[in-house]
Short mmCIF file of N, CA and C in Angstrom, two decimals:
data_model
loop_
_atom_site.label_atom_id
_atom_site.label_comp_id
_atom_site.label_asym_id
_atom_site.label_seq_id
_atom_site.Cartn_x
_atom_site.Cartn_y
_atom_site.Cartn_z
N MET A 26 18.16 -0.81 93.05
CA MET A 26 16.81 -0.79 93.57
C MET A 26 15.99 -1.96 92.99
N LEU A 27 16.16 -2.24 91.70
CA LEU A 27 15.43 -3.35 91.09
C LEU A 27 15.80 -4.67 91.76
N GLU A 28 17.09 -4.87 92.02
CA GLU A 28 17.51 -6.11 92.69
C GLU A 28 16.89 -6.23 94.08
N GLN A 29 16.82 -5.13 94.82
CA GLN A 29 16.22 -5.16 96.16
C GLN A 29 14.73 -5.49 96.08
N THR A 30 14.03 -4.88 95.15
CA THR A 30 12.61 -5.15 94.98
C THR A 30 12.39 -6.60 94.56
N SER A 31 13.20 -7.09 93.66
CA SER A 31 13.10 -8.48 93.21
C SER A 31 13.36 -9.45 94.35
N ALA A 32 14.31 -9.14 95.20
CA ALA A 32 14.63 -10.02 96.33
C ALA A 32 13.46 -10.10 97.30
N VAL A 33 12.85 -8.97 97.59
CA VAL A 33 11.71 -8.95 98.52
C VAL A 33 10.53 -9.72 97.92
N ALA A 34 10.27 -9.51 96.65
CA ALA A 34 9.14 -10.14 95.97
C ALA A 34 9.45 -11.58 95.53
N GLN A 35 10.69 -11.99 95.65
CA GLN A 35 11.18 -13.29 95.17
C GLN A 35 10.84 -13.49 93.70
N VAL A 36 11.19 -12.49 92.90
CA VAL A 36 11.01 -12.53 91.45
C VAL A 36 12.39 -12.37 90.83
N GLY A 37 12.72 -13.26 89.94
CA GLY A 37 14.02 -13.19 89.29
C GLY A 37 13.89 -12.83 87.82
N GLY A 38 14.99 -12.44 87.26
CA GLY A 38 15.03 -12.12 85.84
C GLY A 38 16.12 -12.92 85.15
N TRP A 39 15.93 -13.15 83.88
CA TRP A 39 16.94 -13.86 83.11
C TRP A 39 16.88 -13.39 81.68
N GLU A 40 17.97 -13.65 80.98
CA GLU A 40 18.07 -13.24 79.58
C GLU A 40 18.89 -14.28 78.83
N VAL A 41 18.45 -14.60 77.63
CA VAL A 41 19.17 -15.54 76.78
C VAL A 41 19.62 -14.80 75.53
N ASN A 42 20.89 -14.92 75.21
CA ASN A 42 21.43 -14.36 73.98
C ASN A 42 21.71 -15.54 73.05
N LEU A 43 20.80 -15.77 72.12
CA LEU A 43 20.94 -16.92 71.22
C LEU A 43 22.09 -16.77 70.24
N LYS A 44 22.44 -15.54 69.93
CA LYS A 44 23.55 -15.30 69.01
C LYS A 44 24.87 -15.78 69.62
N ASN A 45 25.07 -15.48 70.90
CA ASN A 45 26.31 -15.87 71.59
C ASN A 45 26.15 -17.12 72.44
N ASN A 46 24.92 -17.67 72.49
CA ASN A 46 24.61 -18.84 73.31
C ASN A 46 24.98 -18.60 74.78
N THR A 47 24.60 -17.45 75.30
CA THR A 47 24.87 -17.12 76.69
C THR A 47 23.57 -16.88 77.43
N VAL A 48 23.60 -17.12 78.74
CA VAL A 48 22.44 -16.92 79.60
C VAL A 48 22.87 -16.06 80.76
N PHE A 49 22.05 -15.06 81.10
CA PHE A 49 22.29 -14.22 82.27
C PHE A 49 21.15 -14.46 83.25
N TRP A 50 21.50 -14.66 84.53
CA TRP A 50 20.52 -14.76 85.60
C TRP A 50 20.77 -13.64 86.59
N SER A 51 19.71 -12.99 87.02
CA SER A 51 19.83 -11.97 88.06
C SER A 51 20.18 -12.65 89.38
N GLN A 52 20.63 -11.87 90.32
CA GLN A 52 20.96 -12.40 91.65
C GLN A 52 19.74 -13.06 92.28
N SER A 53 18.57 -12.46 92.10
CA SER A 53 17.34 -13.03 92.66
C SER A 53 17.05 -14.40 92.06
N THR A 54 17.28 -14.56 90.76
CA THR A 54 17.07 -15.86 90.12
C THR A 54 18.02 -16.88 90.70
N ARG A 55 19.25 -16.50 90.93
CA ARG A 55 20.24 -17.40 91.54
C ARG A 55 19.79 -17.82 92.94
N GLU A 56 19.24 -16.89 93.70
CA GLU A 56 18.77 -17.19 95.05
C GLU A 56 17.54 -18.09 95.02
N ILE A 57 16.63 -17.85 94.08
CA ILE A 57 15.44 -18.69 93.95
C ILE A 57 15.85 -20.14 93.68
N HIS A 58 16.83 -20.34 92.81
CA HIS A 58 17.28 -21.69 92.46
C HIS A 58 18.32 -22.24 93.43
N LYS A 59 18.72 -21.42 94.41
CA LYS A 59 19.67 -21.85 95.45
C LYS A 59 20.96 -22.40 94.86
N ILE A 60 21.55 -21.59 93.98
CA ILE A 60 22.81 -21.99 93.37
C ILE A 60 23.93 -21.06 93.82
N ASP A 61 25.13 -21.51 93.64
CA ASP A 61 26.31 -20.73 93.99
C ASP A 61 26.39 -19.50 93.09
N LYS A 62 26.89 -18.41 93.64
CA LYS A 62 26.99 -17.17 92.86
C LYS A 62 27.95 -17.30 91.68
N ASN A 63 28.84 -18.29 91.71
CA ASN A 63 29.79 -18.49 90.62
C ASN A 63 29.27 -19.42 89.52
N PHE A 64 28.09 -20.01 89.74
CA PHE A 64 27.50 -20.88 88.72
C PHE A 64 27.20 -20.07 87.47
N GLN A 65 27.65 -20.56 86.32
CA GLN A 65 27.41 -19.88 85.05
C GLN A 65 26.39 -20.68 84.25
N PRO A 66 25.15 -20.20 84.20
CA PRO A 66 24.16 -20.96 83.43
C PRO A 66 24.42 -20.86 81.93
N ASP A 67 24.11 -21.94 81.24
CA ASP A 67 24.06 -21.90 79.79
C ASP A 67 22.68 -22.41 79.40
N PHE A 68 22.37 -22.41 78.13
CA PHE A 68 21.01 -22.74 77.71
C PHE A 68 20.61 -24.13 78.18
N GLU A 69 21.49 -25.10 78.07
CA GLU A 69 21.16 -26.48 78.43
C GLU A 69 20.96 -26.66 79.93
N ASN A 70 21.93 -26.21 80.76
CA ASN A 70 21.79 -26.45 82.19
C ASN A 70 20.72 -25.54 82.82
N ALA A 71 20.43 -24.40 82.20
CA ALA A 71 19.39 -23.52 82.72
C ALA A 71 18.02 -24.17 82.57
N LEU A 72 17.79 -24.85 81.45
CA LEU A 72 16.51 -25.52 81.24
C LEU A 72 16.28 -26.65 82.25
N GLY A 73 17.36 -27.20 82.78
CA GLY A 73 17.25 -28.27 83.77
C GLY A 73 16.60 -27.85 85.08
N PHE A 74 16.47 -26.56 85.30
CA PHE A 74 15.84 -26.06 86.52
C PHE A 74 14.31 -26.00 86.40
N TYR A 75 13.79 -26.30 85.23
CA TYR A 75 12.35 -26.20 84.98
C TYR A 75 11.79 -27.56 84.60
N SER A 76 10.51 -27.78 84.89
CA SER A 76 9.88 -29.06 84.58
C SER A 76 9.81 -29.25 83.07
N GLU A 77 9.70 -30.51 82.67
CA GLU A 77 9.60 -30.81 81.24
C GLU A 77 8.36 -30.15 80.63
N LYS A 78 7.28 -30.13 81.39
CA LYS A 78 6.05 -29.49 80.92
C LYS A 78 6.26 -27.99 80.67
N ALA A 79 6.95 -27.34 81.58
CA ALA A 79 7.22 -25.90 81.42
C ALA A 79 8.09 -25.63 80.20
N VAL A 80 9.09 -26.47 80.00
CA VAL A 80 10.00 -26.29 78.86
C VAL A 80 9.25 -26.51 77.55
N LYS A 81 8.42 -27.54 77.50
CA LYS A 81 7.67 -27.83 76.27
C LYS A 81 6.65 -26.75 75.95
N SER A 82 6.12 -26.10 76.98
CA SER A 82 5.10 -25.07 76.74
C SER A 82 5.71 -23.69 76.53
N TRP A 83 7.03 -23.58 76.61
CA TRP A 83 7.70 -22.28 76.45
C TRP A 83 7.45 -21.75 75.05
N ASN A 84 7.05 -20.51 74.98
CA ASN A 84 6.78 -19.86 73.70
C ASN A 84 7.62 -18.59 73.63
N PRO A 85 8.64 -18.55 72.80
CA PRO A 85 9.52 -17.38 72.75
C PRO A 85 8.82 -16.12 72.25
N TYR A 86 7.62 -16.27 71.70
CA TYR A 86 6.90 -15.11 71.18
C TYR A 86 5.88 -14.57 72.17
N SER A 87 5.86 -15.11 73.39
CA SER A 87 4.87 -14.68 74.37
C SER A 87 5.40 -13.66 75.36
N LYS A 88 6.55 -13.09 75.10
CA LYS A 88 7.14 -12.13 76.03
C LYS A 88 6.36 -10.82 76.04
N ARG A 89 6.35 -10.20 77.21
CA ARG A 89 5.68 -8.90 77.33
C ARG A 89 6.63 -7.81 76.88
N LEU A 90 6.11 -6.83 76.19
CA LEU A 90 6.92 -5.71 75.75
C LEU A 90 6.54 -4.46 76.49
#
């Protein structure tokens, strides 16, 4: 149900595991970025989808709980 709602709203989700250096993208995020379903994002190539300004302004402590 969450994936269906995200698809309609065009909102994606992602998660970074810094311990294992892995990145997870939801199906909606993959569709927003128009990438192949087999594409495996990692921290470096995932950042390439965002502007330099967005990356520089990223604050890991600003997440909503």
